[in-house]
Steps between C-alpha positions, in 0.01 A plus 500: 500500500506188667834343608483141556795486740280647781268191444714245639273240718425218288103508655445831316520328124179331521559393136721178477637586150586839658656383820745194264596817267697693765588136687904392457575158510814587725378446840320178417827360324720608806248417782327182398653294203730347715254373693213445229752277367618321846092425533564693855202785328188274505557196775504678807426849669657734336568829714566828356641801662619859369424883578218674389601533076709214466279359239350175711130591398609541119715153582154354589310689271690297204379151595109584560334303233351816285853671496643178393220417231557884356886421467383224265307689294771788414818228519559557143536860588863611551428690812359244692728161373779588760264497780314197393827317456574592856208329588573178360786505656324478855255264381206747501451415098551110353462448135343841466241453711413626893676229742375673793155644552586816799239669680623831705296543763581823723511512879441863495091421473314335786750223607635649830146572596487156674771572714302769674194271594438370865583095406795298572798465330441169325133659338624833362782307346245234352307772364804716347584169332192397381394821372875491314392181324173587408618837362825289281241278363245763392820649365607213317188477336438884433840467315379238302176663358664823454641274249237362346477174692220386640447263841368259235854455397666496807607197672615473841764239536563405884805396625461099534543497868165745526276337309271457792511869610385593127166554627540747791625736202189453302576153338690410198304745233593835441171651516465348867876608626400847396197527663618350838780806464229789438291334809848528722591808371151634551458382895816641579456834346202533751708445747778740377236769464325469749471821765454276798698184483242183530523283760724196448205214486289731272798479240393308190626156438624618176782637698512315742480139336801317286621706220816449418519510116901584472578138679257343230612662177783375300442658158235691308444380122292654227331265258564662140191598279644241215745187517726689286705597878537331761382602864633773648644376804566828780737506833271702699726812657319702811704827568449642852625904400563742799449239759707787687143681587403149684501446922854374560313191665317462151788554273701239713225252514421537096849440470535193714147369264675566197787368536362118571677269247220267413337849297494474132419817400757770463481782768692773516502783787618867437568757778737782634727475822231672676297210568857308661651548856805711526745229502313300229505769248846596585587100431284502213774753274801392669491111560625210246124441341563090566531559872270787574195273697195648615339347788403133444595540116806477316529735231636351222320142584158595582566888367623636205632897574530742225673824655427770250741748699842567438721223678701206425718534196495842429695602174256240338209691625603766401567461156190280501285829632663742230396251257134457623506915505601544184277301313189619781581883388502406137173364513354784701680753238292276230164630697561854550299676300723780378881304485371184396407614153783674444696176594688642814422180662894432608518697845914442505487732144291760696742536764849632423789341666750819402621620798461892591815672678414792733534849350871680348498712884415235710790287348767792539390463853554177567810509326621777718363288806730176377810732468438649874455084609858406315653783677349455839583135468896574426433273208735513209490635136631227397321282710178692419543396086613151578103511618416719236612218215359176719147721446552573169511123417226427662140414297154461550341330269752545258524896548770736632330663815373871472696794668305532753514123612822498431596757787280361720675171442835651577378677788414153656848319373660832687369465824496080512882560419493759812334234715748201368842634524739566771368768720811650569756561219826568526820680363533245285188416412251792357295282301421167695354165393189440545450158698266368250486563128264760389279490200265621312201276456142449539496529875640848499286608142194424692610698801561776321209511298301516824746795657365692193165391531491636879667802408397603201222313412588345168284206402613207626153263431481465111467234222251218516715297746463716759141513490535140504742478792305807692162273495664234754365249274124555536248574216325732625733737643710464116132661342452735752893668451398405134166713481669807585776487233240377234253775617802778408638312170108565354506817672794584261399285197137758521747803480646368245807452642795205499300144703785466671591587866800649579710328825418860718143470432511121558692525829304836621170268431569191671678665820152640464294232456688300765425806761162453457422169523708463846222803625228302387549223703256339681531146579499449885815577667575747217631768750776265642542389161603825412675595795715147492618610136566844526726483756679196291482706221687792623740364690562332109505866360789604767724203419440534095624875574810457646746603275687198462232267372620231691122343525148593278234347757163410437426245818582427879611170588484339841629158559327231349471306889360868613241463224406183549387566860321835396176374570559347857723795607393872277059351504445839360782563274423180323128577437636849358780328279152255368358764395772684329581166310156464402478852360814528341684689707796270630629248334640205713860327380516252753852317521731753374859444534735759555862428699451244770136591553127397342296795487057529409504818290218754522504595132358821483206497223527705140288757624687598802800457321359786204373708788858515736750538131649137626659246250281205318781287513485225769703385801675798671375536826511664825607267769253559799243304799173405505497692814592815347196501329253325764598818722453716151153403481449574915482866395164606335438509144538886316 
């Protein structure tokens, strides 16, 4: 039985009505209206940046020309009117028609081959960008055909400036432009695969001569087959995908070419941190997009960034993620083959959000344990039900707390009353004031939900929100937690039992889940990854256990000046912190305020979080040093 949440990667649906079916319109609403609308999408380079799963190649994927032509054809179709009304929004679809023509091209495949060959600088650059032209025309017009359009109909119109320059691209018919683009693409594919690199005056003028067809082009139109329309006029859209897998020297120079104002044509990069230095890709999640330059460019006037990575305003992005996840797992539910049919396609039904209490003995126990506290503590009967009503009022989500939460709850009002009144009573004064009120809210609820959780295990990750919140907003990690609890509810559904999951089996899975993914990593640096949030993650665990729940920690913070010099001062701590950024591991909340000082948060990531028992909820924090964990990283990896 297939499950279609363990085929995340958008390259694996080679089928475009396929790949729009389990595509939500979320991300493209969040990420790109904004500036579809602003006219900040199309005009200039447009740079894209996210871990691996956070949906930039299905991003791209949407405005190739095929995708967007197949979005036409089922638009009447209520599955796929959300998403194309998304894209009009950015401008990707005018008047129900393609306003863009995109071509993907991949810099996986042979591009980074140039790098490698014994010529200057200035000629493995030419030939990386004149192979990248060549392959976005061929592109343009394989899009085309696959459409039913042939060169015939194709006109090339050049931006008024170029007129002159028409010719080096093949002059100003179609047929020509696309035969000057196989002859490119041909001479420096020898090159590419060639075992012995030729000599540099044996290279073919084809490569070596003006071709600059991206200066030249303004707009592509298609000549209808009747007069009943009129032309089809196209914004040609090149998309550069994992430019991360390019020579540092050619991603930067690729960038600096593509980011030329007098270009017509759309371009858009898309890459991990990986490909950045340290400092860059540290700036790149914390700074103020507007201000964040890169060297000779301004972002923001010669680059547009899209960050698809948790940062800025958070609450918003969150909300906006459990949205996108939502409607993602409904439309994956629609494709499994055994739950789909039988219209279990709403993963929130499938996962119970009842909460399980730990067994009759083990609550006797604690109960016994919270009687030997109030008498070690000297605190009062009296003052002991004065706590006993303030948790009684309390609600979560509209609900009395269990018995078992509701000990646990008093247990931590007990011993923050030990901590806050007067250490030393007197004759007078058996039962002291505490010197701050004491109550029972949300704060202390969550603490004491996690004291059970570390001592008894009860299930503390349950209900579709904390799948949500456990996925650090990336889409890939959300199916992965997401395949294992579908996997079980067909599991159950073929032995005939209830679909849905109870909050044990939920939380037993995904602590699970989460455990396994962190030993499967791989990425470089994935050992002082690991050993970088371990340690933060139990030194978490020991605060969250203290019995007075005075803090439920999820991230170290060092001082936002301390942070801001990582690079110059911790070299190798900052290339570690890249990489856990890039992979999901850390989170960085730069500019936190807290008392009199501005801390950069290391925001431990959902998985480490499910793997230690620590709290989804953000901002508490262990105060710490960069150095503290520069000397951490000094010892060797386990």
């Amino acid at each position: 039985m297939e499950n279609p949440f363990l085929k995340r990667a958008s390259e694996y649906l080679r089928d475009d009505e396929a790949f729009l079916a389990v595509v939500s319109p979320e991300p493209v609403t969040f990420f790109l209206r904004g500036r579809g609308q602003a006219g900040t999408l199309y005009d200039r380079l447009l740079f894209m940046q996210g871990t691996p799963g956070s949906g930039k190649t299905t991003l791209a994927r949407l405005f190739e020309y095929p995708t967007l032509t197949a979005l036409l054809r089922n638009r009447s179709s209520s599955g796929y009117q959300s998403l194309a009304g998304a894209l009009v929004e950015c401008g990707g679809i005018v008047d129900d028609r393609p306003a863009v023509i995109g071509c993907r091209l991949t810099m996986e495949t042979d591009y980074r081959d140039f790098w490698e060959f014994p010529y200057n600088e200035t000629l493995k650059i030419g030939l990386l960008t004149t192979f990248v032209q060549a392959r976005a025309v061929l592109a343009w017009f394989r899009h085309l055909a696959s459409e039913g359009v042939s060169a015939s109909r194709i006109r090339i119109v050049p931006r008024s400036d170029a007129e002159t320059a028409v010719d080096a691209i093949g002059g100003p018919d179609a047929e020509g432009v696309l035969a000057r683009a196989r002859e490119v693409e041909a001479a420096a594919y020898e090159i590419v695969g060639a075992l012995i690199a030729p000599r540099e005056e044996d290279l073919s003028p084809a490569v070596t001569g003006a071709y600059r067809p991206f200066d030249v082009i303004d707009r592509i139109e298609v000549v209808p087959q009747n007069d009943a329309t009129s032309p089809l006029s196209l914004l040609p859209l090149v998309i550069l995908d994992d430019a991360n897998v390019l020579h540092p020297s050619q991603f930067r120079a690729l960038q600096h070419w593509l980011a030329r104002r007098e270009l017509r044509i759309a371009r858009w990069m898309i890459a991990r941190f990986d490909i950045l230095l340290p400092q860059e890709a540290l700036n790149a999640v914390t700074e103020d997009r507007a201000e964040a330059d890169f060297p000779g460019l301004t972002a923001g006037r010669d680059i547009e960034i899209v960050l698809l990575q948790s940062s800025g305003p958070r609450r918003e992005q969150r909300t906006a993620f459990r949205r996108m996840a939502k409607d993602m797992a409904g439309r994956y539910l629609q494709k499994h083959s055994l739950l789909g049919p039988r219209r279990l396609i709403v993963l929130s039904d499938l996962l119970s959000d009842q909460e399980e209490s730990i067994s009759p003995s083990a609550l006797r126990e604690y109960g016994e344990m919270v009687n030997a506290a109030q008498r070690r503590l000297r605190v009062t009967d009296s003052r002991r039900e004065e706590f006993e009503k303030e948790v009684d009022s309390f609600r979560s989500g509209g609900r009395a707390v269990p018995p078992d939460v509701r000990l646990a709850m008093l247990m931590v009002l007990l011993h923050r009353y030990d901590r806050r009144r007067k250490k030393v009573a007197t004759l007078f004064e058996t039962d002291p004031e505490p010197s701050r009120p004491i109550a029972a809210n949300s704060d202390v609820h969550e603490a004491a939900k996690l004291h059970l959780l570390h001592r008894y295990n009860r299930p503390f990750y349950f209900g579709i929100d904390d799948l949500c919140d456990s996925s650090s907003e990336n889409a890939e990690l959300f199916l992965q937690l997401s395949a294992v609890l579908v996997e079980t509810v067909a599991t159950q559904v073929i032995r005939s039992k209830g679909p849905q999951l109870s909050a044990g089996t939920q939380s037993r899975l995904l602590r699970q889940r989460a455990e396994w993914i962190i030993n499967k990593w791989s990425f470089p640096y994935f050992q002082e990854v690991r050993q970088l949030v371990t340690w933060i993650g139990k030194r978490c665990v020991e605060v969250t256990q203290e019995p007075n729940g005075w803090l439920t920690p999820n991230s170290y913070g060092i001082s936002q000046e301390e942070f801001e010099n990582l690079a110059k001062n911790y070299p190798d701590l900052a290339r570690v912190l890249q990489f856990a950024v890039a992979y999901n591991a850390i989170l960085l909340v730069p500019n936190y305020k807290q008392g009199s000082k501005i801390w950069c948060l290391l925001e431990l990531g959902g998985m480490v979080n499910l793997a230690h028992g620590l709290s989804l909820r953000r901002g508490g924090f262990l105060e710490g040093e960069a150095e503290a964990l520069a000397a951490l990283l000094e010892e060797r990896p386990s």
